[in-house]
Amino acid sequence: MILPHPSPLSQAHYSAAELSLDDTTLLLLDQRRLPVEETYVEIRDVGAAAEAIRELVVRGAPAIGVAAGYAMVLAAREAASAVDFAQALEPAARLLVDARPTAVNLRWAVDRMRSLARELGRASAAERRERFAAEARAIHRADVEANRTLGRLGAERVPDGATVLTHCNAGALATGGYGTALGVIRAAIEAGKQIRVLADETRPVLQGARLTAWELARDGIPVTVITDSMAGARFAAGRIDLVVVGADRIARNGDVANKIGTYGVACLARMHDRPFYVAAPFSTVDLETPTGAAIPIEERRSSEVTHAGAVQHVPAGVAVWNPSFDVTPARLVTAIFTERGAADPAESIACQG
Ligand code: MRU
């Protein structure tokens, strides 16, 4: 299905999240159906938005943040005439923040809408609606802009002819548009470099195989999908030049929470003396969280591991552990690219705050 929006802020032919021009509908590309079907879901209330975030219709920390901003617009439309506007929005804000615990952009976007609600205490219902829609669109625009800036910065460290390993999907689909890790790759290509991408399939939800491969293939960027267990053999064969991944939350000391399996990739990169880069907008940096040990790690349902679609491949009743993220310690990270610069995490990302 063609993106049902005439002027998407993603600046692409597809978008993870957009707000309709009349501000009534959040449009989400249903990422559960990719790569087979390109379908947009129309969301008209905050309950449906929280459900869509929980169920991975929209996923990827910055895209979740953008979607949450738009979900607060839907909530604000309902609460616009409340005497205590900020208080009236609290149930919606809490519902959204609780939908996924690790991706800090979600809380960051909701907090930004909360503080706007406090500013609008004496405003008319019409002004509240308008300002909420403008603020959520500003969050979206700023995310795309941040990705282009951090992409350019990161691309300086990508040599011409490089083969780049990435894990999960940190592309346009995981953000407002352009992408973080894939933004670095896109910017390197725009700078005229020849780049090949290796995409880990990313068990158990296969964001690499389904989503990274989909968007890179669509843009004509050469991509090869490997299962997660094949990365070690490619490093050993000297066929990977560097790694770039996104992040769901970066602690004050530079520890990075990202999709489960990222820590293993970072260990392999260190073992084989290859740079391991992290690309994320500054909204992913959580200065209130001192180290990775304090980052809440979401555990998801066991069926993500036991089943592939309707097919069961683990015996019924067998125990399963399904953490959605792991933490890569700062000492394994060569540099973190944000729109504020390239930080050596050992010196601490906090200097950019
Ligand atoms: O569970 P998801 O798909 O929301 O997780 C997303 C990730 O972990 C990605 O790797 C990404 O780097 C963070 S968002 C750019």
Coordinates of C-alpha atoms and ligand atoms in Angstrom, one line a residue:
M1 CA 0.0 0.0 0.0
I2 CA 1.3 3.5 -0.8
L3 CA 2.0 5.6 2.2
P4 CA -1.4 7.4 2.7
H5 CA 0.1 10.8 3.5
P6 CA 0.8 13.5 0.9
S7 CA 3.9 15.1 2.6
P8 CA 5.6 12.6 4.9
L9 CA 8.1 14.0 7.4
S10 CA 10.2 10.9 6.9
Q11 CA 11.2 12.4 3.5
A12 CA 10.8 9.0 1.9
H13 CA 8.3 6.9 0.1
Y14 CA 7.5 5.0 3.3
S15 CA 7.4 6.0 6.9
A16 CA 7.3 4.3 10.3
A17 CA 5.0 6.9 11.7
E18 CA 3.2 10.0 10.4
L19 CA 0.3 12.2 11.7
S20 CA -2.5 12.8 9.2
L21 CA -2.8 16.4 7.9
D22 CA -6.0 16.9 10.0
D23 CA -4.2 15.7 13.1
T24 CA -6.8 13.0 13.9
T25 CA -4.9 9.9 12.8
L26 CA -1.6 8.3 13.5
L27 CA -0.4 6.3 10.5
L28 CA 1.9 3.4 11.3
L29 CA 3.6 1.2 8.8
D30 CA 2.9 -2.3 10.2
Q31 CA 6.4 -3.6 10.6
R32 CA 5.1 -7.0 11.7
R33 CA 4.0 -7.6 8.1
L34 CA 7.2 -6.6 6.4
P35 CA 8.8 -7.7 4.1
V36 CA 5.8 -9.5 2.6
E37 CA 3.2 -6.7 3.0
E38 CA 3.5 -2.9 3.1
T39 CA 0.4 -2.0 5.0
Y40 CA -0.4 1.1 7.1
V41 CA -2.5 0.9 10.3
E42 CA -4.7 3.9 11.2
I43 CA -4.6 4.7 14.9
R44 CA -7.2 7.1 16.4
D45 CA -6.7 6.8 20.1
V46 CA -4.0 6.4 22.6
G47 CA -5.0 2.9 23.8
A48 CA -4.5 1.6 20.2
A49 CA -1.2 3.5 19.9
A50 CA 0.1 1.9 23.1
E51 CA -1.0 -1.5 21.9
A52 CA 0.7 -0.9 18.5
I53 CA 4.0 0.0 20.4
R54 CA 3.8 -3.1 22.6
E55 CA 3.1 -5.4 19.6
L56 CA 5.9 -4.0 17.5
V57 CA 3.7 -2.5 14.7
V58 CA 6.1 0.4 15.3
R59 CA 9.5 -0.4 16.8
G60 CA 13.0 1.0 17.1
A61 CA 13.6 3.5 19.9
P62 CA 13.4 6.8 17.9
A63 CA 10.4 5.7 15.9
I64 CA 8.6 4.7 19.1
G65 CA 9.4 8.2 20.4
V66 CA 7.9 9.8 17.3
A67 CA 4.9 7.6 17.5
A68 CA 4.4 8.4 21.2
G69 CA 4.5 12.1 20.4
Y70 CA 1.8 11.7 17.9
A71 CA -0.2 9.4 20.3
M72 CA -0.1 12.3 22.8
V73 CA -1.7 14.5 20.1
L74 CA -4.6 12.1 19.9
A75 CA -4.9 12.1 23.7
A76 CA -4.7 15.9 23.8
R77 CA -7.6 16.1 21.3
E78 CA -9.8 14.3 23.8
A79 CA -8.5 16.1 26.9
A80 CA -8.4 19.6 25.2
S81 CA -11.2 21.1 27.2
A82 CA -10.2 19.7 30.6
V83 CA -9.7 22.2 33.4
D84 CA -6.4 20.6 34.4
F85 CA -5.0 19.7 31.0
A86 CA -1.7 18.3 32.2
Q87 CA -3.5 16.1 34.8
A88 CA -6.1 14.9 32.3
L89 CA -3.3 13.7 30.0
E90 CA -1.5 11.6 32.7
P91 CA -3.3 8.3 32.2
A92 CA -2.4 8.5 28.5
A93 CA 1.2 9.4 29.2
R94 CA 1.6 6.5 31.7
L95 CA 0.0 4.0 29.3
L96 CA 2.5 5.0 26.6
V97 CA 5.6 5.0 28.9
D98 CA 4.7 1.6 30.2
A99 CA 4.3 0.1 26.7
R100 CA 8.1 -0.6 26.4
P101 CA 10.6 -0.1 29.2
T102 CA 14.0 -0.1 27.6
A103 CA 13.7 2.4 24.7
V104 CA 14.2 5.7 26.5
N105 CA 13.1 7.9 23.5
L106 CA 9.5 6.8 24.5
R107 CA 9.7 8.4 27.9
W108 CA 11.7 11.4 26.5
A109 CA 9.0 12.2 23.9
V110 CA 6.1 11.7 26.4
D111 CA 7.9 14.0 28.9
R112 CA 8.3 16.7 26.3
M113 CA 4.6 16.6 25.6
R114 CA 3.9 16.6 29.4
S115 CA 5.9 19.8 29.9
L116 CA 4.1 21.4 26.9
A117 CA 0.8 20.4 28.6
R118 CA 1.9 22.3 31.8
E119 CA 2.7 25.4 29.7
L120 CA -0.7 25.3 28.2
G121 CA -2.6 25.4 31.5
R122 CA -4.5 28.6 30.5
A123 CA -4.7 28.0 26.8
S124 CA -7.9 27.4 24.8
A125 CA -8.8 23.9 23.6
A126 CA -8.0 24.9 20.0
E127 CA -4.6 26.2 21.0
R128 CA -3.8 23.1 23.0
R129 CA -4.7 20.9 20.0
E130 CA -2.6 23.0 17.6
R131 CA 0.4 23.3 19.8
F132 CA 0.4 19.5 20.5
A133 CA 0.4 18.7 16.9
A134 CA 3.1 21.2 16.1
E135 CA 5.3 19.9 19.0
A136 CA 5.0 16.2 17.9
R137 CA 5.8 17.2 14.3
A138 CA 8.8 19.1 15.6
I139 CA 10.0 16.0 17.4
H140 CA 9.7 14.0 14.2
R141 CA 11.5 16.7 12.1
A142 CA 14.3 17.0 14.6
D143 CA 14.8 13.2 14.6
V144 CA 15.3 13.1 10.9
E145 CA 17.6 16.1 11.0
A146 CA 19.6 14.5 13.9
N147 CA 20.0 11.3 11.9
R148 CA 21.3 13.1 8.8
T149 CA 23.8 15.0 11.0
L150 CA 25.0 12.0 13.0
G151 CA 25.1 10.0 9.7
R152 CA 27.5 12.5 8.1
L153 CA 29.7 12.4 11.2
G154 CA 29.8 8.6 11.4
A155 CA 30.4 8.3 7.6
E156 CA 33.8 10.0 8.1
R157 CA 34.9 6.8 9.9
V158 CA 33.7 4.5 7.2
P159 CA 36.4 3.8 4.6
D160 CA 35.6 3.5 0.9
G161 CA 35.1 -0.1 0.0
A162 CA 34.2 -1.2 3.5
T163 CA 32.0 -4.1 4.5
V164 CA 29.9 -3.0 7.4
L165 CA 28.1 -5.4 9.8
T166 CA 24.9 -4.2 11.5
H167 CA 22.6 -5.9 13.9
C168 CA 18.8 -5.5 14.2
N169 CA 17.2 -2.6 12.3
A170 CA 18.4 0.9 13.0
G171 CA 17.3 2.4 9.7
A172 CA 14.5 4.7 8.5
L173 CA 12.0 2.1 9.8
A174 CA 13.4 2.5 13.4
T175 CA 13.4 6.3 13.4
G176 CA 11.5 9.3 12.1
G177 CA 13.4 8.7 8.8
Y178 CA 16.9 8.1 7.3
G179 CA 18.1 6.0 10.2
T180 CA 20.9 6.0 12.8
A181 CA 23.2 3.0 12.0
L182 CA 21.8 2.9 8.5
G183 CA 22.0 6.7 8.4
V184 CA 25.8 6.3 8.7
I185 CA 25.8 3.9 5.8
R186 CA 23.5 6.1 3.7
A187 CA 25.7 9.1 4.3
A188 CA 28.8 7.2 3.4
I189 CA 27.2 6.1 0.1
E190 CA 26.0 9.7 -0.5
A191 CA 29.6 10.8 0.0
G192 CA 30.5 8.5 -2.9
K193 CA 31.9 5.5 -1.1
Q194 CA 31.2 1.9 -2.1
I195 CA 29.8 0.1 0.9
R196 CA 28.5 -3.4 1.4
V197 CA 26.3 -4.3 4.3
L198 CA 26.1 -7.5 6.2
A199 CA 22.8 -7.7 8.2
D200 CA 22.5 -10.1 11.1
E201 CA 19.1 -11.7 10.8
T202 CA 18.6 -10.8 14.5
R203 CA 16.8 -13.6 16.3
P204 CA 14.1 -13.9 17.5
V205 CA 12.0 -11.3 15.8
L206 CA 14.3 -11.0 12.7
Q207 CA 14.4 -7.2 12.4
G208 CA 17.7 -7.6 10.4
A209 CA 16.4 -10.1 7.9
R210 CA 12.9 -8.6 7.5
L211 CA 13.5 -4.9 8.0
T212 CA 17.1 -3.9 7.4
A213 CA 17.2 -6.1 4.2
W214 CA 13.9 -4.6 3.1
E215 CA 14.9 -1.0 3.3
L216 CA 18.4 -1.4 2.0
A217 CA 17.2 -3.5 -0.9
R218 CA 14.6 -0.8 -1.6
D219 CA 17.3 1.9 -1.8
G220 CA 19.5 -0.3 -3.9
I221 CA 22.2 -0.6 -1.2
P222 CA 24.0 -4.0 -1.5
V223 CA 23.1 -6.1 1.5
T224 CA 23.7 -9.7 2.5
V225 CA 21.8 -11.4 5.3
I226 CA 23.5 -13.8 7.6
T227 CA 22.2 -15.7 10.6
D228 CA 23.5 -14.3 13.9
S229 CA 25.7 -17.3 14.4
M230 CA 27.6 -16.6 11.1
A231 CA 29.1 -13.3 12.1
G232 CA 32.1 -14.9 13.9
A233 CA 33.1 -16.8 10.8
R234 CA 33.0 -13.6 8.7
F235 CA 35.2 -11.8 11.2
A236 CA 37.6 -14.7 11.3
A237 CA 37.8 -14.6 7.5
G238 CA 38.7 -10.9 7.7
R239 CA 35.6 -10.0 5.7
I240 CA 34.1 -7.4 8.1
D241 CA 35.8 -3.9 8.4
L242 CA 33.6 -2.3 11.0
V243 CA 30.3 -2.6 12.9
V244 CA 27.7 0.1 13.3
V245 CA 24.5 -0.4 15.4
G246 CA 21.8 1.7 16.9
A247 CA 20.8 2.0 20.5
D248 CA 17.7 1.9 22.7
R249 CA 19.3 3.6 25.7
I250 CA 22.8 4.9 26.4
A251 CA 23.7 5.3 30.0
R252 CA 25.7 8.3 31.4
N253 CA 29.0 6.3 31.4
G254 CA 28.5 5.2 27.7
D255 CA 27.2 1.7 28.3
V256 CA 24.8 0.9 25.4
A257 CA 21.5 -1.1 25.6
N258 CA 20.6 -2.4 22.1
K259 CA 18.9 -5.4 20.6
I260 CA 19.8 -8.8 22.1
G261 CA 22.9 -10.1 20.4
T262 CA 24.7 -6.7 20.1
Y263 CA 27.0 -7.5 23.1
G264 CA 28.2 -10.7 21.3
V265 CA 28.9 -8.7 18.1
A266 CA 30.9 -6.1 20.1
C267 CA 33.0 -8.9 21.7
L268 CA 33.7 -10.3 18.2
A269 CA 34.7 -6.9 16.9
R270 CA 37.1 -6.5 19.9
M271 CA 38.5 -10.0 19.4
H272 CA 39.2 -9.2 15.7
D273 CA 40.4 -5.7 16.3
R274 CA 37.6 -4.0 14.3
P275 CA 35.9 -0.8 15.3
F276 CA 32.4 -1.0 17.0
Y277 CA 30.4 2.1 16.5
V278 CA 27.0 3.1 18.0
A279 CA 24.8 5.7 16.2
A280 CA 21.9 7.3 18.0
P281 CA 20.2 10.7 18.4
F282 CA 20.9 12.4 21.7
S283 CA 17.3 11.6 22.8
T284 CA 18.6 8.0 23.3
V285 CA 21.1 9.2 25.9
D286 CA 19.8 8.9 29.4
L287 CA 21.9 11.0 31.7
E288 CA 19.8 9.9 34.7
T289 CA 20.9 6.3 34.3
P290 CA 24.5 6.1 35.6
T291 CA 25.5 2.7 34.0
G292 CA 24.1 0.0 31.9
A293 CA 23.4 -2.1 35.0
A294 CA 20.5 0.4 35.8
I295 CA 18.9 0.1 32.4
P296 CA 15.6 -1.9 32.6
I297 CA 15.7 -4.8 30.1
E298 CA 12.4 -5.8 28.6
E299 CA 11.6 -9.5 28.6
R300 CA 9.1 -10.5 25.9
R301 CA 6.8 -13.4 25.5
S302 CA 8.3 -16.9 25.0
S303 CA 6.4 -17.5 21.7
E304 CA 8.8 -15.1 20.0
V305 CA 11.4 -17.8 20.6
T306 CA 9.3 -21.0 20.4
H307 CA 7.5 -20.2 17.2
A308 CA 8.2 -18.8 13.7
G309 CA 4.8 -17.5 12.7
A310 CA 2.4 -20.4 13.3
V311 CA 5.1 -23.1 13.3
Q312 CA 6.3 -24.3 16.7
H313 CA 10.0 -25.4 16.9
V314 CA 10.5 -25.7 20.7
P315 CA 8.8 -28.5 22.6
A316 CA 5.8 -27.4 24.6
G317 CA 6.5 -26.7 28.2
V318 CA 10.3 -26.2 27.7
A319 CA 11.6 -23.1 29.5
V320 CA 12.5 -20.0 27.4
W321 CA 14.4 -16.8 28.2
N322 CA 13.6 -13.9 25.9
P323 CA 15.3 -10.6 26.9
S324 CA 14.8 -8.1 24.1
F325 CA 18.1 -6.2 24.7
D326 CA 21.5 -6.6 26.1
V327 CA 24.1 -4.1 27.4
T328 CA 27.4 -3.5 25.7
P329 CA 29.9 -2.0 28.1
A330 CA 31.4 1.4 27.1
R331 CA 34.9 -0.2 26.9
L332 CA 33.9 -2.2 23.9
V333 CA 32.5 0.8 22.0
T334 CA 34.9 2.7 19.8
A335 CA 32.8 5.8 19.4
I336 CA 29.2 6.9 19.8
F337 CA 27.8 9.2 17.0
T338 CA 25.0 11.6 18.0
E339 CA 24.0 14.9 16.3
R340 CA 26.2 16.6 18.9
G341 CA 29.4 14.9 17.8
A342 CA 31.4 11.7 17.9
A343 CA 32.0 10.7 21.6
D344 CA 34.6 8.4 22.9
P345 CA 32.5 6.6 25.4
A346 CA 35.4 6.1 27.8
E347 CA 35.5 9.9 28.2
S348 CA 31.7 9.6 28.7
I349 CA 28.9 10.7 26.5
A350 CA 27.8 12.9 29.3
C351 CA 30.1 15.6 28.1
Q352 CA 27.6 16.2 25.2
G353 CA 24.7 16.8 27.6
Ligands
MRU1 O1 12.7 -4.4 19.8 P1 13.0 -3.3 18.8 O2 12.9 -3.8 17.3 O3 12.2 -2.0 19.0 O4 14.5 -2.9 19.0 C1 15.2 -2.0 18.2 C2 16.7 -2.1 18.4 O5 17.2 -2.6 19.3 C3 17.5 -1.6 17.3 O6 18.7 -2.4 17.3 C4 17.9 -0.2 17.2 O7 19.2 -0.1 17.2 C5 17.5 0.7 18.2 S1 16.5 1.8 17.4 C6 17.4 2.7 16.2

